Every structure is written in structure tokens, then in C-alpha cells.
Amino acid sequence: MNPFDSAPDSPPDFVDPADVIVGPWAGSGAQGPTPGRDEGADRGRDRGARRPSPRGGGATSRAAGTTGGRRSPRQARDDREPPPDKQGPDADPHEVARTIVLRQLAAAPRSRKQLADKLRERGCDDDIAASVLDRLEQVGLIDDAAYAATMIQSQQTRRGLGRQGISQELRRKGVASEVIDEQLESIDDDDERERARALVDKKLRSMHGLDATVQARRLAGMLARKGYSSSIAWSVIREAIADAPEHQPD
């Protein structure tokens, strides 16, 4: 019997290699094209199923504010912190403010000023915000001294900042001047000098061949931007240039 003469409803006596599924789906139960089925129509229907509708898909994408399926950091933050007016008309404003503050602290250390600014941005009443912040400060969840100590260590290690640079960063974060001065006393003079020397030595390697005066001027500018005092900066620069092999006498 000719296999091509078999009845339409009977299974074929042979398998076309083109119909065999090859790849990661093999053996998963997926089926190949049905014999006698219009594969062009199947592909057309598949494309139509994947194509978003003019109203549904576009509106959803715009509402989500996505770019390539990703939400912006601000949108993700807003999802984590729904504004007070979206938490229901009967929501306790103190509890709303407390929730916002705790979520902020869970994400990263914050100063009291940063938290107060966040509550104001979220529409919280200033009196309610002050009450919530006072309470969390009493129980130790808000501690500007501990925050400043953490910032000092981070700025020294990650950015190599000196006292003045760290002080500027803490002021920008809203830490009180007396707290900053107290915490900066923990910085050891010798440690600060070693950090300045490490920065200078690293920079000098990229300035080989320049005149010593040019090197000194550029190094002084670099240390000033990092927040080192002029006395430490020039002392370290003179030593580093004198120790550089290119400036050693023949």
C-alpha cells in the first residue's frame, strides 16, 4: 500500500524530518505542525496573538512607565512607598508617616533631616512628621551620630575623602554641625595622612614625565577637591615628588 494513499484520519506511515521538534523543547510534550494544517495561517495567528492591541497594550505600557519592561528607580520607590492619599481615607496619619520612615531606614541609613524631607515630599503634616521622628529617635531608630560615624567610614574607604570633604558631605545630608565636629574627632591624623599619600602616589603614576611644578599643582588641586587641608596636602606632595624615581638625582 502506498503510504500517501492512507486515509485522512489514520496516522501517517512515516515521519517527515522537518516535522520533528529539535531543541530544548524536545521530549517536553510539545507538538509539531498538524498534518494538513496551514502553517502560514498558524504563523499569522501567532503574530497576531503577540501583537498588543492598540488600546490595551499601549495603555498598559504607558501606565507602567516601562522602558523595555523595566520600571524606573523612582517608580519602583513609589511602589514601595504609596503616598498617604492612596492608603485609604481612614488611615492613621501617624502610622502612614511611621511606615514611610521605616521603609526609608530599611533601604539605607538616613539622617533625621533626610527623613523629614521625605515625609514632607510625601505630603505628611509637619507636626505629625516631627512627632513620629521624635518617637523613633527616642527608641534609637534615628541616630544622627551613628549615621555620621557610618558616613565617615564610608567616605574615607570608598572615596578617600579628608576631614573637610567629609564635613561637607555630612552638612549636605542635614547633620548638625555639633554632631559633625564631634564625629570628626575620631579621625586619626596619621591615618588621614596615609590616605592622602596613597592618593598622591596613585595619581603620580599617571603623570610621569611632567615637570615637578606641574605635578605638584595638579596633585594639590586633587587633594583640595578631596577635602584635605593644605598643610597635609603640601607635606605629602613634597615627600611623594622627592621620592619619585624620575626626580632622583643621577
Short mmCIF file of C-alpha atoms in Angstrom, two decimals:
data_model
loop_
_atom_site.label_atom_id
_atom_site.label_comp_id
_atom_site.label_asym_id
_atom_site.label_seq_id
_atom_site.Cartn_x
_atom_site.Cartn_y
_atom_site.Cartn_z
CA MET A 1 0.00 0.00 0.00
CA ASN A 2 1.27 3.45 -0.88
CA PRO A 3 1.69 5.47 2.35
CA PHE A 4 0.37 8.53 0.55
CA ASP A 5 -2.93 6.69 -0.11
CA SER A 6 -3.70 6.24 3.60
CA ALA A 7 -7.00 7.56 4.91
CA PRO A 8 -7.02 11.17 6.10
CA ASP A 9 -7.84 10.24 9.69
CA SER A 10 -5.24 7.47 10.02
CA PRO A 11 -1.74 8.23 11.35
CA PRO A 12 0.97 8.58 8.70
CA ASP A 13 3.22 5.62 8.00
CA PHE A 14 6.33 7.81 8.01
CA VAL A 15 7.56 10.96 9.75
CA ASP A 16 8.92 13.88 7.81
CA PRO A 17 12.21 15.01 9.47
CA ALA A 18 11.02 18.62 9.08
CA ASP A 19 8.16 17.85 11.48
CA VAL A 20 10.45 16.56 14.24
CA ILE A 21 10.97 19.11 17.03
CA VAL A 22 14.66 19.66 17.72
CA GLY A 23 15.92 21.83 20.54
CA PRO A 24 15.23 22.40 24.23
CA TRP A 25 11.53 21.57 23.79
CA ALA A 26 12.22 18.03 22.52
CA GLY A 27 10.54 15.47 24.73
CA SER A 28 8.55 18.13 26.61
CA GLY A 29 5.24 17.12 25.11
CA ALA A 30 5.16 19.95 22.56
CA GLN A 31 3.71 19.01 19.20
CA GLY A 32 4.89 19.91 15.74
CA PRO A 33 2.66 21.22 12.96
CA THR A 34 -0.51 19.22 12.49
CA PRO A 35 -0.51 17.38 9.11
CA GLY A 36 -2.69 19.13 6.62
CA ARG A 37 -2.78 22.33 8.62
CA ASP A 38 -1.99 25.68 7.03
CA GLU A 39 1.29 26.64 8.68
CA GLY A 40 1.19 30.15 7.21
CA ALA A 41 -2.14 30.75 8.93
CA ASP A 42 -0.68 29.45 12.22
CA ARG A 43 2.21 31.87 11.99
CA GLY A 44 -0.17 34.71 11.22
CA ARG A 45 -2.31 33.87 14.24
CA ASP A 46 0.81 33.66 16.45
CA ARG A 47 1.95 37.09 15.33
CA GLY A 48 -1.50 38.47 15.97
CA ALA A 49 -1.55 36.97 19.49
CA ARG A 50 1.82 38.52 20.32
CA ARG A 51 0.93 41.94 18.91
CA PRO A 52 -0.53 44.18 21.67
CA SER A 53 -3.91 45.69 20.97
CA PRO A 54 -3.89 49.39 20.07
CA ARG A 55 -5.66 50.36 23.27
CA GLY A 56 -4.88 47.63 25.80
CA GLY A 57 -1.14 47.10 25.27
CA GLY A 58 -0.21 50.73 24.70
CA ALA A 59 -2.19 51.96 27.67
CA THR A 60 -0.70 49.35 29.93
CA SER A 61 2.84 50.19 28.84
CA ARG A 62 2.28 53.91 29.32
CA ALA A 63 0.64 53.39 32.70
CA ALA A 64 3.52 51.25 33.89
CA GLY A 65 6.04 53.76 32.56
CA THR A 66 8.31 51.00 31.42
CA THR A 67 11.23 51.07 29.09
CA GLY A 68 11.97 47.66 27.70
CA GLY A 69 9.91 46.11 30.51
CA ARG A 70 11.81 47.90 33.30
CA ARG A 71 10.47 50.40 35.82
CA SER A 72 12.46 53.49 36.66
CA PRO A 73 14.06 53.71 40.15
CA ARG A 74 11.58 56.43 41.11
CA GLN A 75 8.60 54.32 40.05
CA ALA A 76 9.94 51.31 41.95
CA ARG A 77 10.41 53.51 45.01
CA ASP A 78 6.87 54.85 44.72
CA ASP A 79 5.58 51.28 44.56
CA ARG A 80 7.32 50.53 47.84
CA GLU A 81 6.09 53.74 49.44
CA PRO A 82 2.49 54.52 48.46
CA PRO A 83 1.70 58.16 49.20
CA PRO A 84 -0.59 58.86 52.17
CA ASP A 85 -3.56 59.78 50.00
CA LYS A 86 -3.53 56.27 48.48
CA GLN A 87 -3.67 54.42 51.78
CA GLY A 88 -7.35 54.98 52.38
CA PRO A 89 -9.31 57.86 53.88
CA ASP A 90 -9.35 56.20 57.31
CA ALA A 91 -5.59 55.58 57.52
CA ASP A 92 -3.91 56.86 60.67
CA PRO A 93 -1.57 59.68 59.51
CA HIS A 94 0.92 58.84 62.26
CA GLU A 95 1.05 55.21 61.12
CA VAL A 96 1.42 56.30 57.50
CA ALA A 97 4.36 58.55 58.40
CA ARG A 98 5.93 55.82 60.53
CA THR A 99 5.65 53.32 57.68
CA ILE A 100 7.36 55.68 55.25
CA VAL A 101 10.23 56.34 57.68
CA LEU A 102 10.78 52.66 58.45
CA ARG A 103 10.88 51.80 54.75
CA GLN A 104 13.43 54.53 54.17
CA LEU A 105 15.62 53.27 57.01
CA ALA A 106 15.34 49.69 55.77
CA ALA A 107 16.73 50.77 52.38
CA ALA A 108 19.75 52.74 53.70
CA PRO A 109 20.90 54.78 56.72
CA ARG A 110 19.36 58.27 56.77
CA SER A 111 19.75 61.43 58.79
CA ARG A 112 16.75 62.94 60.54
CA LYS A 113 16.78 65.83 58.06
CA GLN A 114 16.61 63.44 55.11
CA LEU A 115 13.66 61.62 56.68
CA ALA A 116 11.85 64.88 57.43
CA ASP A 117 12.34 65.98 53.81
CA LYS A 118 10.95 62.64 52.60
CA LEU A 119 7.84 62.97 54.78
CA ARG A 120 7.24 66.48 53.53
CA GLU A 121 7.64 65.25 49.96
CA ARG A 122 5.05 62.54 50.64
CA GLY A 123 2.58 65.12 51.90
CA CYS A 124 2.77 64.41 55.62
CA ASP A 125 1.83 67.18 58.05
CA ASP A 126 4.94 68.76 59.62
CA ASP A 127 3.63 68.35 63.19
CA ILE A 128 2.82 64.69 62.63
CA ALA A 129 6.22 64.15 60.98
CA ALA A 130 8.02 65.77 63.95
CA SER A 131 6.08 63.62 66.40
CA VAL A 132 6.91 60.40 64.54
CA LEU A 133 10.58 61.33 64.13
CA ASP A 134 10.88 62.27 67.81
CA ARG A 135 9.47 58.90 68.84
CA LEU A 136 11.76 56.92 66.53
CA GLU A 137 14.71 58.97 67.75
CA GLN A 138 13.84 58.12 71.35
CA VAL A 139 13.91 54.39 70.64
CA GLY A 140 17.22 54.70 68.73
CA LEU A 141 15.99 54.03 65.20
CA ILE A 142 17.06 57.54 64.20
CA ASP A 143 20.56 58.47 65.37
CA ASP A 144 22.45 61.21 63.54
CA ALA A 145 25.66 60.50 65.49
CA ALA A 146 25.67 56.85 64.39
CA TYR A 147 24.74 57.93 60.86
CA ALA A 148 27.67 60.37 60.78
CA ALA A 149 30.09 57.69 62.02
CA THR A 150 28.93 55.34 59.26
CA MET A 151 29.27 58.07 56.65
CA ILE A 152 32.80 58.93 57.79
CA GLN A 153 33.98 55.36 57.40
CA SER A 154 32.25 55.02 54.03
CA GLN A 155 33.61 58.28 52.61
CA GLN A 156 37.13 57.51 53.78
CA THR A 157 37.16 53.99 52.37
CA ARG A 158 35.17 54.43 49.18
CA ARG A 159 36.11 57.94 48.11
CA GLY A 160 39.25 58.72 50.09
CA LEU A 161 37.87 62.00 51.42
CA GLY A 162 39.63 64.12 54.02
CA ARG A 163 38.07 65.86 57.00
CA GLN A 164 36.80 68.87 55.10
CA GLY A 165 35.30 66.76 52.33
CA ILE A 166 33.52 64.52 54.82
CA SER A 167 32.23 67.53 56.72
CA GLN A 168 30.73 68.97 53.55
CA GLU A 169 29.00 65.66 52.75
CA LEU A 170 27.50 65.44 56.23
CA ARG A 171 26.26 69.01 56.10
CA ARG A 172 24.65 68.28 52.76
CA LYS A 173 22.84 65.34 54.39
CA GLY A 174 21.46 67.66 57.07
CA VAL A 175 23.59 66.55 60.04
CA ALA A 176 24.01 69.22 62.71
CA SER A 177 27.37 70.98 62.96
CA GLU A 178 27.98 69.92 66.57
CA VAL A 179 27.40 66.26 65.65
CA ILE A 180 29.79 66.56 62.71
CA ASP A 181 32.54 68.17 64.80
CA GLU A 182 32.20 65.50 67.47
CA GLN A 183 32.40 62.62 64.99
CA LEU A 184 35.30 64.11 63.01
CA GLU A 185 37.42 63.93 66.17
CA SER A 186 37.53 60.16 65.65
CA ILE A 187 39.68 60.61 62.51
CA ASP A 188 43.31 59.88 63.27
CA ASP A 189 45.82 62.38 61.82
CA ASP A 190 48.27 59.68 60.75
CA ASP A 191 45.52 57.68 59.04
CA GLU A 192 44.40 60.75 57.10
CA ARG A 193 47.94 61.47 56.04
CA GLU A 194 48.37 57.87 54.82
CA ARG A 195 45.21 58.12 52.73
CA ALA A 196 46.43 61.37 51.19
CA ARG A 197 49.80 59.79 50.36
CA ALA A 198 48.11 56.79 48.74
CA LEU A 199 46.04 59.11 46.55
CA VAL A 200 49.11 61.11 45.55
CA ASP A 201 51.19 58.02 44.72
CA LYS A 202 48.40 56.64 42.53
CA LYS A 203 47.97 59.96 40.71
CA LEU A 204 51.71 60.38 40.19
CA ARG A 205 51.88 57.15 38.18
CA SER A 206 49.72 58.77 35.52
CA MET A 207 51.80 61.99 35.47
CA HIS A 208 55.18 60.52 34.62
CA GLY A 209 57.36 62.86 32.56
CA LEU A 210 55.70 66.10 33.62
CA ASP A 211 57.63 68.89 35.28
CA ALA A 212 57.68 68.63 39.07
CA THR A 213 55.96 72.01 39.39
CA VAL A 214 53.10 70.88 37.16
CA GLN A 215 52.79 67.64 39.09
CA ALA A 216 52.68 69.46 42.42
CA ARG A 217 50.00 71.89 41.21
CA ARG A 218 47.75 69.12 39.89
CA LEU A 219 48.21 66.99 43.00
CA ALA A 220 47.35 69.93 45.24
CA GLY A 221 44.14 70.52 43.29
CA MET A 222 43.20 66.84 43.57
CA LEU A 223 43.71 66.76 47.35
CA ALA A 224 41.83 70.03 47.80
CA ARG A 225 38.82 68.57 45.97
CA LYS A 226 39.01 65.53 48.25
CA GLY A 227 38.82 67.80 51.29
CA TYR A 228 42.37 67.60 52.67
CA SER A 229 43.87 70.57 54.46
CA SER A 230 46.62 72.49 52.68
CA SER A 231 49.13 71.62 55.40
CA ILE A 232 48.66 67.87 54.91
CA ALA A 233 48.43 68.20 51.13
CA TRP A 234 51.69 70.07 50.59
CA SER A 235 53.61 68.00 53.10
CA VAL A 236 52.55 64.77 51.37
CA ILE A 237 53.13 66.18 47.87
CA ARG A 238 56.69 67.31 48.63
CA GLU A 239 57.56 63.90 50.03
CA ALA A 240 55.98 61.99 47.16
CA ILE A 241 57.69 64.03 44.45
CA ALA A 242 61.05 63.80 46.22
CA ASP A 243 60.67 60.00 46.45
CA ALA A 244 59.65 59.59 42.79
CA PRO A 245 62.42 57.79 40.78
CA GLU A 246 62.15 60.30 37.93
CA HIS A 247 63.13 63.15 40.24
CA GLN A 248 66.04 61.37 41.90
CA PRO A 249 69.47 62.90 41.14
CA ASP A 250 71.58 60.92 38.71
#
